[in-house]
Coordinates of C-alpha atoms in Angstrom, one line a residue:
X1 CA 0.1 0.0 0.0
X2 CA 2.9 2.4 0.7
X3 CA 4.4 1.8 -2.5
X4 CA 1.2 2.5 -4.4
X5 CA 0.6 5.7 -2.4
X6 CA 4.1 7.0 -2.9
X7 CA 4.1 6.2 -6.6
X8 CA 0.7 7.7 -7.0
X9 CA 1.8 11.0 -5.4
X10 CA 4.9 11.4 -7.7
X11 CA 3.0 10.3 -10.9
X12 CA 0.2 12.7 -10.5
X13 CA 2.7 15.6 -9.8
X14 CA 4.7 14.7 -12.8
X15 CA 1.9 14.1 -15.1
X16 CA 0.3 17.3 -14.3
X17 CA 3.4 19.7 -14.3
X18 CA 1.6 22.3 -16.6
X19 CA -1.3 22.7 -14.2
X20 CA -0.8 25.9 -12.0
X21 CA 0.1 25.3 -8.3
X22 CA -1.8 27.1 -5.7
X23 CA 1.2 28.0 -3.5
X24 CA 3.2 29.6 -6.2
X25 CA 5.0 32.4 -4.7
X26 CA 5.0 36.0 -5.2
X27 CA 8.0 37.7 -6.9
X28 CA 9.5 38.7 -3.5
X29 CA 9.3 35.1 -2.3
X30 CA 11.2 33.8 -5.4
X31 CA 13.8 36.4 -4.9
X32 CA 14.2 35.5 -1.1
X33 CA 14.6 31.7 -1.8
X34 CA 16.8 29.6 0.3
X35 CA 17.3 27.1 -2.4
X36 CA 20.3 27.6 -5.1
X37 CA 20.0 30.3 -7.7
X38 CA 17.3 29.8 -10.4
X39 CA 18.8 28.5 -13.7
X40 CA 17.5 29.5 -17.1
X41 CA 17.8 28.4 -20.7
X42 CA 19.8 30.4 -23.0
X43 CA 20.4 28.7 -26.5
X44 CA 17.1 27.3 -28.1
X45 CA 17.5 24.1 -30.1
X46 CA 14.5 23.7 -32.3
X47 CA 14.6 20.9 -34.8
X48 CA 13.2 21.2 -38.4
X49 CA 10.1 19.3 -39.0
X50 CA 10.5 16.0 -40.6
X51 CA 7.3 15.8 -42.7
X52 CA 6.1 16.3 -46.2
X53 CA 5.3 19.7 -47.2
X54 CA 2.0 18.4 -48.7
X55 CA 1.1 17.5 -45.0
X56 CA 2.4 20.7 -43.5
X57 CA 0.2 22.6 -46.0
X58 CA -2.8 20.7 -44.7
X59 CA -1.6 21.5 -41.3
X60 CA -1.2 25.2 -42.0
X61 CA -4.8 25.4 -43.4
X62 CA -6.3 23.6 -40.5
X63 CA -4.5 25.9 -38.2
X64 CA -5.5 29.1 -39.9
X65 CA -9.0 28.5 -41.1
X66 CA -10.7 26.8 -38.1
X67 CA -11.0 27.6 -34.4
X68 CA -10.5 25.1 -31.6
X69 CA -14.2 24.7 -31.4
X70 CA -14.4 23.3 -34.8
X71 CA -15.8 26.4 -36.4
X72 CA -14.5 27.5 -39.6
X73 CA -12.8 30.9 -40.2
X74 CA -13.9 32.8 -43.2
X75 CA -10.5 34.4 -44.1
X76 CA -6.9 34.5 -43.4
X77 CA -5.7 37.1 -41.0
X78 CA -2.3 38.4 -39.7
X79 CA -0.7 41.7 -39.0
X80 CA 0.1 43.7 -42.0
X81 CA 2.5 46.3 -40.3
X82 CA 5.6 45.9 -38.1
X83 CA 4.3 44.4 -34.9
X84 CA 5.0 46.1 -31.4
X85 CA 4.5 44.6 -27.9
X86 CA 4.3 46.0 -24.4
X87 CA 4.1 44.5 -21.1
X88 CA 1.7 46.1 -18.3
X89 CA 0.3 45.1 -15.1
X90 CA 2.5 43.4 -12.5
X91 CA 5.1 41.3 -14.4
X92 CA 7.3 38.8 -12.7
X93 CA 11.1 39.1 -12.5
X94 CA 11.6 36.6 -15.5
X95 CA 8.8 37.8 -17.8
X96 CA 10.6 40.4 -19.7
X97 CA 13.8 38.2 -20.0
X98 CA 11.7 35.3 -21.5
X99 CA 9.8 37.8 -23.6
X100 CA 13.1 39.2 -25.1
X101 CA 14.4 35.7 -25.9
X102 CA 11.0 34.9 -27.6
X103 CA 10.9 37.9 -29.7
X104 CA 14.4 37.5 -30.8
X105 CA 13.5 33.9 -32.0
X106 CA 10.6 35.1 -33.9
X107 CA 12.8 37.6 -35.7
X108 CA 15.6 35.1 -36.6
X109 CA 13.6 32.0 -37.1
X110 CA 10.4 33.1 -38.3
X111 CA 11.4 36.5 -40.0
X112 CA 8.7 38.2 -38.1
X113 CA 9.1 42.2 -37.7
X114 CA 8.3 42.3 -34.0
X115 CA 9.7 44.6 -31.3
X116 CA 9.1 45.5 -27.6
X117 CA 8.2 49.0 -26.7
X118 CA 7.8 50.8 -23.2
X119 CA 4.8 50.0 -21.1
X120 CA 3.5 53.5 -21.6
X121 CA 3.6 53.5 -25.3
X122 CA 0.8 52.3 -27.6
X123 CA 1.3 48.6 -28.9
X124 CA -0.4 46.2 -31.4
X125 CA 0.0 43.6 -28.4
X126 CA -0.4 44.2 -24.9
X127 CA 0.8 41.6 -22.4
X128 CA -1.0 42.3 -19.1
X129 CA 0.2 40.3 -16.2
X130 CA -2.6 39.9 -13.7
X131 CA -3.3 37.4 -10.8
X132 CA -4.5 33.9 -11.5
X133 CA -7.6 34.6 -9.7
X134 CA -8.3 37.5 -12.1
X135 CA -7.8 35.1 -15.0
X136 CA -10.1 32.5 -13.5
X137 CA -13.0 35.1 -12.9
X138 CA -12.7 36.1 -16.7
X139 CA -12.3 32.5 -18.0
X140 CA -12.5 29.8 -15.3
X141 CA -10.8 27.1 -17.5
X142 CA -7.9 29.1 -18.8
X143 CA -4.3 29.5 -17.5
X144 CA -3.8 32.3 -19.8
X145 CA -5.6 33.7 -23.2
X146 CA -5.4 36.1 -26.1
X147 CA -8.4 38.4 -27.1
X148 CA -8.7 40.5 -30.2
X149 CA -9.3 44.4 -30.0
X150 CA -8.7 44.9 -26.4
X151 CA -5.5 46.1 -24.5
X152 CA -6.6 45.4 -20.8
X153 CA -8.7 43.1 -18.9
X154 CA -11.1 46.0 -17.8
X155 CA -11.6 46.6 -21.6
X156 CA -12.2 42.8 -22.2
X157 CA -14.7 42.6 -19.4
X158 CA -16.7 45.6 -21.0
X159 CA -16.6 44.3 -24.6
X160 CA -16.6 40.4 -24.0
X161 CA -19.9 39.9 -25.5
X162 CA -19.4 42.2 -28.5
X163 CA -18.4 41.2 -31.9
X164 CA -15.1 43.0 -31.8
X165 CA -13.9 40.5 -29.3
X166 CA -15.1 37.3 -31.4
X167 CA -12.5 35.8 -33.5
X168 CA -15.2 34.6 -36.0
X169 CA -16.0 38.3 -36.6
X170 CA -12.3 39.6 -37.0
X171 CA -11.4 40.8 -40.6
X172 CA -7.9 42.2 -39.6
X173 CA -5.5 42.1 -36.8
X174 CA -4.4 45.5 -35.5
X175 CA -4.6 45.3 -31.5
X176 CA -4.9 42.3 -29.2
X177 CA -4.5 41.6 -25.6
X178 CA -2.9 38.6 -23.8
X179 CA -3.6 37.9 -20.4
X180 CA -1.1 35.7 -18.2
X181 CA -0.6 35.2 -14.4
X182 CA 2.2 36.9 -12.6
X183 CA 1.9 34.7 -9.6
X184 CA 2.9 31.5 -11.3
X185 CA 6.1 29.6 -11.7
X186 CA 8.5 31.1 -14.3
X187 CA 8.2 28.2 -16.6
X188 CA 4.3 28.3 -16.5
X189 CA 4.5 32.2 -17.5
X190 CA 7.0 31.6 -20.2
X191 CA 4.8 28.8 -21.7
X192 CA 1.9 31.1 -21.5
X193 CA 4.1 33.8 -23.6
X194 CA 5.0 31.1 -26.2
X195 CA 1.5 29.8 -26.9
X196 CA -0.5 33.0 -26.7
X197 CA 1.9 35.2 -28.5
X198 CA 2.2 32.7 -31.4
X199 CA -1.6 32.6 -31.5
X200 CA -1.7 36.3 -31.3
X201 CA 0.4 36.7 -34.5
X202 CA -0.5 33.4 -36.2
X203 CA -2.8 30.4 -36.1
X204 CA -5.7 30.5 -33.9
X205 CA -6.4 26.7 -33.8
X206 CA -4.8 23.8 -32.1
X207 CA -4.4 20.2 -33.6
X208 CA -4.1 17.0 -31.4
X209 CA -2.6 15.2 -34.7
X210 CA 0.7 17.5 -34.4
X211 CA 3.6 15.6 -32.8
X212 CA 6.0 18.5 -32.7
X213 CA 4.2 21.7 -32.0
X214 CA 2.8 23.9 -29.2
X215 CA -0.3 24.3 -31.5
X216 CA -1.6 21.2 -29.8
X217 CA -3.5 21.0 -26.5
X218 CA -1.7 17.9 -25.2
X219 CA 0.9 20.3 -23.6
X220 CA 3.9 18.2 -24.4
X221 CA 5.9 20.9 -26.1
X222 CA 5.9 24.0 -24.1
X223 CA 8.2 26.3 -26.2
X224 CA 8.0 27.2 -30.1
X225 CA 9.3 24.3 -32.2
X226 CA 11.0 24.4 -35.7
X227 CA 7.6 23.4 -37.0
X228 CA 5.8 26.3 -35.2
X229 CA 8.7 28.6 -36.6
X230 CA 8.0 27.4 -40.3
X231 CA 4.2 27.9 -39.8
X232 CA 4.7 31.5 -38.6
X233 CA 7.5 32.2 -41.2
X234 CA 4.8 30.9 -43.9
X235 CA 2.2 33.1 -42.4
X236 CA 4.2 36.2 -42.9
X237 CA 5.2 35.1 -46.6
X238 CA 4.9 38.1 -49.0
X239 CA 2.4 36.0 -51.3
X240 CA -0.1 36.0 -48.4
X241 CA -2.3 38.9 -47.2
X242 CA -5.2 39.4 -44.8
X243 CA -8.6 38.8 -46.4
X244 CA -7.5 35.8 -48.5
X245 CA -9.8 32.8 -48.7
X246 CA -8.8 29.2 -47.9
X247 CA -8.7 28.5 -51.5
X248 CA -6.5 31.4 -52.3
X249 CA -4.1 30.4 -49.6
X250 CA -4.0 26.9 -50.7
X251 CA -3.1 27.8 -54.2
X252 CA 0.1 29.7 -53.1
X253 CA 1.2 27.6 -50.1
X254 CA 3.1 24.7 -52.0
X255 CA 5.4 27.4 -53.4
X256 CA 5.9 29.0 -50.2
X257 CA 6.8 25.8 -48.4
X258 CA 8.9 24.6 -51.1
X259 CA 10.9 27.9 -50.8
X260 CA 11.1 27.8 -47.1
X261 CA 11.4 24.1 -46.4
X262 CA 13.0 22.4 -49.4
X263 CA 13.7 19.2 -47.4
X264 CA 9.8 18.7 -47.2
X265 CA 9.5 18.4 -50.9
X266 CA 11.4 14.9 -51.0
X267 CA 9.4 13.3 -47.8
X268 CA 6.4 11.4 -49.1
X269 CA 2.9 12.5 -47.7
X270 CA 1.3 10.6 -45.1
X271 CA -2.4 10.1 -44.7
X272 CA -4.1 12.7 -42.4
X273 CA -7.4 11.6 -40.5
X274 CA -9.5 14.1 -38.6
X275 CA -9.8 14.2 -34.8
X276 CA -13.5 13.4 -33.9
X277 CA -15.0 15.4 -31.4
X278 CA -15.8 12.6 -29.2
X279 CA -12.1 11.8 -28.7
X280 CA -11.5 15.5 -28.0
X281 CA -14.0 15.4 -25.3
X282 CA -12.9 12.3 -23.7
X283 CA -9.3 13.6 -23.6
X284 CA -10.5 17.0 -21.9
X285 CA -12.7 15.1 -19.5
X286 CA -9.9 13.0 -18.3
X287 CA -8.1 15.9 -16.7
X288 CA -10.8 18.3 -16.4
X289 CA -11.8 20.0 -13.3
X290 CA -14.5 18.3 -11.0
X291 CA -14.1 14.7 -12.3
X292 CA -13.8 11.8 -9.9
X293 CA -11.1 9.1 -10.3
X294 CA -13.6 6.8 -11.8
X295 CA -14.8 9.3 -14.2
X296 CA -11.3 10.2 -15.4
X297 CA -10.4 6.5 -15.9
X298 CA -13.6 5.9 -17.8
X299 CA -12.8 9.0 -20.0
X300 CA -9.2 7.9 -20.6
X301 CA -10.5 4.5 -21.5
X302 CA -13.0 5.8 -23.8
X303 CA -10.2 7.9 -25.7
X304 CA -8.2 4.7 -26.2
X305 CA -11.3 2.9 -27.6
X306 CA -12.0 5.8 -30.0
X307 CA -8.2 5.8 -31.1
X308 CA -8.7 2.0 -31.7
X309 CA -11.9 2.6 -33.7
X310 CA -10.3 5.3 -35.9
X311 CA -7.3 2.9 -36.5
X312 CA -4.7 5.5 -35.4
X313 CA -1.1 4.4 -35.0
X314 CA 0.0 8.0 -34.4
X315 CA 0.8 10.2 -31.4
X316 CA -2.9 10.5 -30.7
X317 CA -3.4 7.0 -29.8
X318 CA -0.1 7.1 -27.8
X319 CA -1.4 10.1 -25.8
X320 CA -4.7 8.2 -25.1
X321 CA -2.6 5.2 -23.7
X322 CA -0.2 7.6 -21.8
X323 CA -3.3 9.3 -20.2
X324 CA -4.9 6.0 -19.3
X325 CA -1.5 4.9 -17.8
X326 CA -1.5 8.2 -15.8
X327 CA -5.2 7.6 -14.1
X328 CA -4.4 3.9 -13.7
X329 CA -1.1 4.1 -11.9
X330 CA -2.5 5.1 -8.6
X331 CA -4.5 1.9 -8.3
X332 CA -2.7 -0.5 -10.5
X333 CA 0.9 0.5 -11.1
X334 CA 1.8 -2.7 -12.9
X335 CA -1.2 -2.4 -15.4
X336 CA -0.1 1.3 -16.0
X337 CA 3.2 0.3 -17.1
X338 CA 1.6 -1.9 -19.9
X339 CA -0.2 1.3 -21.1
X340 CA 3.0 3.4 -21.1
X341 CA 4.7 0.6 -22.9
X342 CA 2.1 0.3 -25.6
X343 CA 2.4 4.1 -25.9
X344 CA 6.1 4.0 -26.3
X345 CA 5.5 1.2 -29.1
X346 CA 3.4 3.7 -31.1
X347 CA 6.0 6.5 -30.7
X348 CA 8.8 4.4 -31.6
X349 CA 8.0 5.0 -35.3
X350 CA 6.9 8.5 -35.2
X351 CA 9.6 11.2 -35.9
X352 CA 9.8 14.1 -33.5
X353 CA 8.2 12.4 -30.5
X354 CA 11.4 12.3 -28.2
X355 CA 9.7 14.5 -25.7
X356 CA 6.7 12.4 -25.6
X357 CA 8.9 9.6 -24.7
X358 CA 10.7 11.7 -22.0
X359 CA 7.5 12.4 -20.4
X360 CA 6.6 8.8 -20.3
X361 CA 10.0 8.1 -18.8
X362 CA 9.2 9.9 -15.7
X363 CA 6.6 7.4 -14.9
X364 CA 8.3 4.2 -16.1
X365 CA 11.7 5.3 -14.3
X366 CA 9.7 6.0 -11.1
X367 CA 8.2 2.7 -11.1
X368 CA 11.5 1.0 -11.6
X369 CA 12.9 3.0 -8.7
X370 CA 10.1 1.9 -6.4
X371 CA 11.0 -1.6 -7.2
X372 CA 14.6 -1.0 -6.5
X373 CA 15.7 -1.5 -10.1
X374 CA 18.1 1.5 -10.2
X375 CA 20.0 0.4 -13.4
X376 CA 16.6 -0.1 -15.4
X377 CA 15.6 3.4 -14.1
X378 CA 18.9 5.1 -15.2
X379 CA 18.8 3.6 -18.6
X380 CA 15.5 5.5 -19.3
X381 CA 16.4 8.8 -17.3
X382 CA 19.7 9.7 -18.7
X383 CA 18.7 10.1 -22.4
X384 CA 15.3 11.6 -21.3
X385 CA 17.3 14.5 -19.2
X386 CA 19.1 15.6 -22.4
X387 CA 15.7 15.6 -24.4
X388 CA 14.0 17.8 -21.6
X389 CA 16.9 20.3 -21.6
X390 CA 16.7 20.6 -25.6
X391 CA 12.9 21.2 -25.1
X392 CA 13.7 23.7 -22.3
X393 CA 11.2 21.8 -20.1
X394 CA 12.7 22.7 -16.6
X395 CA 9.9 21.0 -14.6
X396 CA 10.4 17.8 -16.6
X397 CA 14.2 18.0 -16.3
X398 CA 14.3 18.7 -12.7
X399 CA 11.9 15.8 -12.1
X400 CA 14.1 13.4 -14.2
X401 CA 17.3 14.5 -12.2
X402 CA 15.7 14.1 -8.9
X403 CA 14.6 10.6 -9.9
X404 CA 18.2 9.9 -11.2
X405 CA 19.5 11.0 -7.8
X406 CA 17.4 8.4 -6.1
X407 CA 18.6 5.7 -8.5
X408 CA 22.2 6.6 -7.7
X409 CA 21.6 6.3 -4.1
X410 CA 20.0 2.9 -4.5
X411 CA 23.5 2.0 -6.3
X412 CA 25.5 3.3 -3.3
X413 CA 26.7 6.3 -5.2
X414 CA 25.7 8.9 -2.6
X415 CA 28.1 11.6 -3.7
X416 CA 27.0 11.5 -7.3
X417 CA 23.3 11.7 -6.1
X418 CA 23.9 14.8 -3.9
X419 CA 25.5 16.5 -6.9
X420 CA 22.8 15.7 -9.3
X421 CA 20.1 16.7 -6.9
X422 CA 21.8 19.9 -6.2
X423 CA 22.0 20.7 -9.8
X424 CA 18.3 19.9 -10.2
X425 CA 17.2 22.4 -7.8
X426 CA 18.0 25.7 -9.9
X427 CA 15.9 24.0 -12.7
X428 CA 13.2 23.1 -10.4
X429 CA 13.0 26.7 -9.1
X430 CA 12.2 27.8 -12.7
X431 CA 9.8 24.9 -13.3
X432 CA 7.9 24.9 -10.1
X433 CA 8.6 28.3 -8.7
X434 CA 8.3 28.4 -4.9
X435 CA 10.7 26.8 -2.3
X436 CA 7.5 24.8 -0.9
X437 CA 6.7 23.5 -4.4
X438 CA 10.3 22.5 -5.1
X439 CA 10.7 20.7 -1.6
X440 CA 7.6 18.9 -2.2
X441 CA 8.6 17.3 -5.4
X442 CA 11.9 16.2 -3.6
X443 CA 10.0 14.6 -0.9
X444 CA 7.5 12.8 -3.2
X445 CA 10.3 11.4 -5.3
X446 CA 12.6 10.6 -2.2
X447 CA 9.5 8.4 -1.1
X448 CA 9.9 6.3 -4.1
X449 CA 13.3 4.8 -2.7
X450 CA 12.6 1.5 -1.1
X451 CA 15.8 1.9 1.0
X452 CA 14.5 5.0 2.4
X453 CA 11.0 3.6 3.1
X454 CA 12.5 0.5 4.9
X455 CA 14.6 3.0 7.0
X456 CA 11.7 5.1 7.9

């Protein structure tokens, strides 16, 4: 019973590391931390997409001409002038630094003419840092969000039921507001920046079928990928302009992609199957608010059944199995490992899914540690740490490093374990924020070690 409880705790934390933490500190509390200094990523490592340009063209059209609800957008829109961005509200100490890095990437990798201006200057895009409670009062299910034709939360509240804030009614992009929490972990704030700013200047849709994109509600990727930068570069190609129809964009898109991604011309196209609404609903209900454990498990099992019905062998089927494993491991860890293993089998043949595998490795390596199999855990952890680092996922990276420390301790390599654990803490501060949250992760992972349980 102790093993199941300890394993369930750490697995739930690892699986939901993108969910806001209630005890995330204020900026002062972060600055006064007694833990080692926060670490930050410096050099991006985006990988070019490994897909046919024919498939990428279909992705582009689906991303730009449809909303997440499934409703079709009547025309293509983008900014037609150089884009200015400002930050207002109560920005955290890390927000402006992460924003500067992101804007630099957008200029270099996507060719977008975008710059930051002072908070008191007019701007096309206003990023307002507000409290999580204010965000929840505005949109209860959102961690952060973007709205057209507003520059403040007060303006959004005033106009939220008007057509000017409805994406379906938008004919041009000139002014938008992004609302993100200041009292969240640095990584959560950065993740919001990447997703919401990308949607503010580019596609409005998310597609579960994309294995290598932040334009996907699976939350596997948290910073803009090489695929995302290609989509944004194509969005601002000179052949396109606001007001074009889907058919007009489709006619010029092959030439744009051939110029920007010549490698994709030689890759064979793969069949694309739509994602049915019942599968999306099942996935969202699996980790939606207010669901009981049995309801989560039922929804996860339903998503797997739908994936089987659709005949999928892609990342969506793997994601369904991953979720079923997550909601099963608390009551039947051995069965959950079977689901994780099946997910890994699907991912093995899909390019661009290393980060998916690294997320699963948190679960499978924790299971091996709880059984005292340190070598089996390390075989999974070591490559996953490098993948998490390249993806700039500090919360995932720190969890893997803490797991590695426990595996090393089981092997009697105490000094190595202490060095890895110390190194993990700077990343954990970026990924989880508060001392309390970081120490909670340390305790939960430490509880997996059978030697410590036996001694305690």
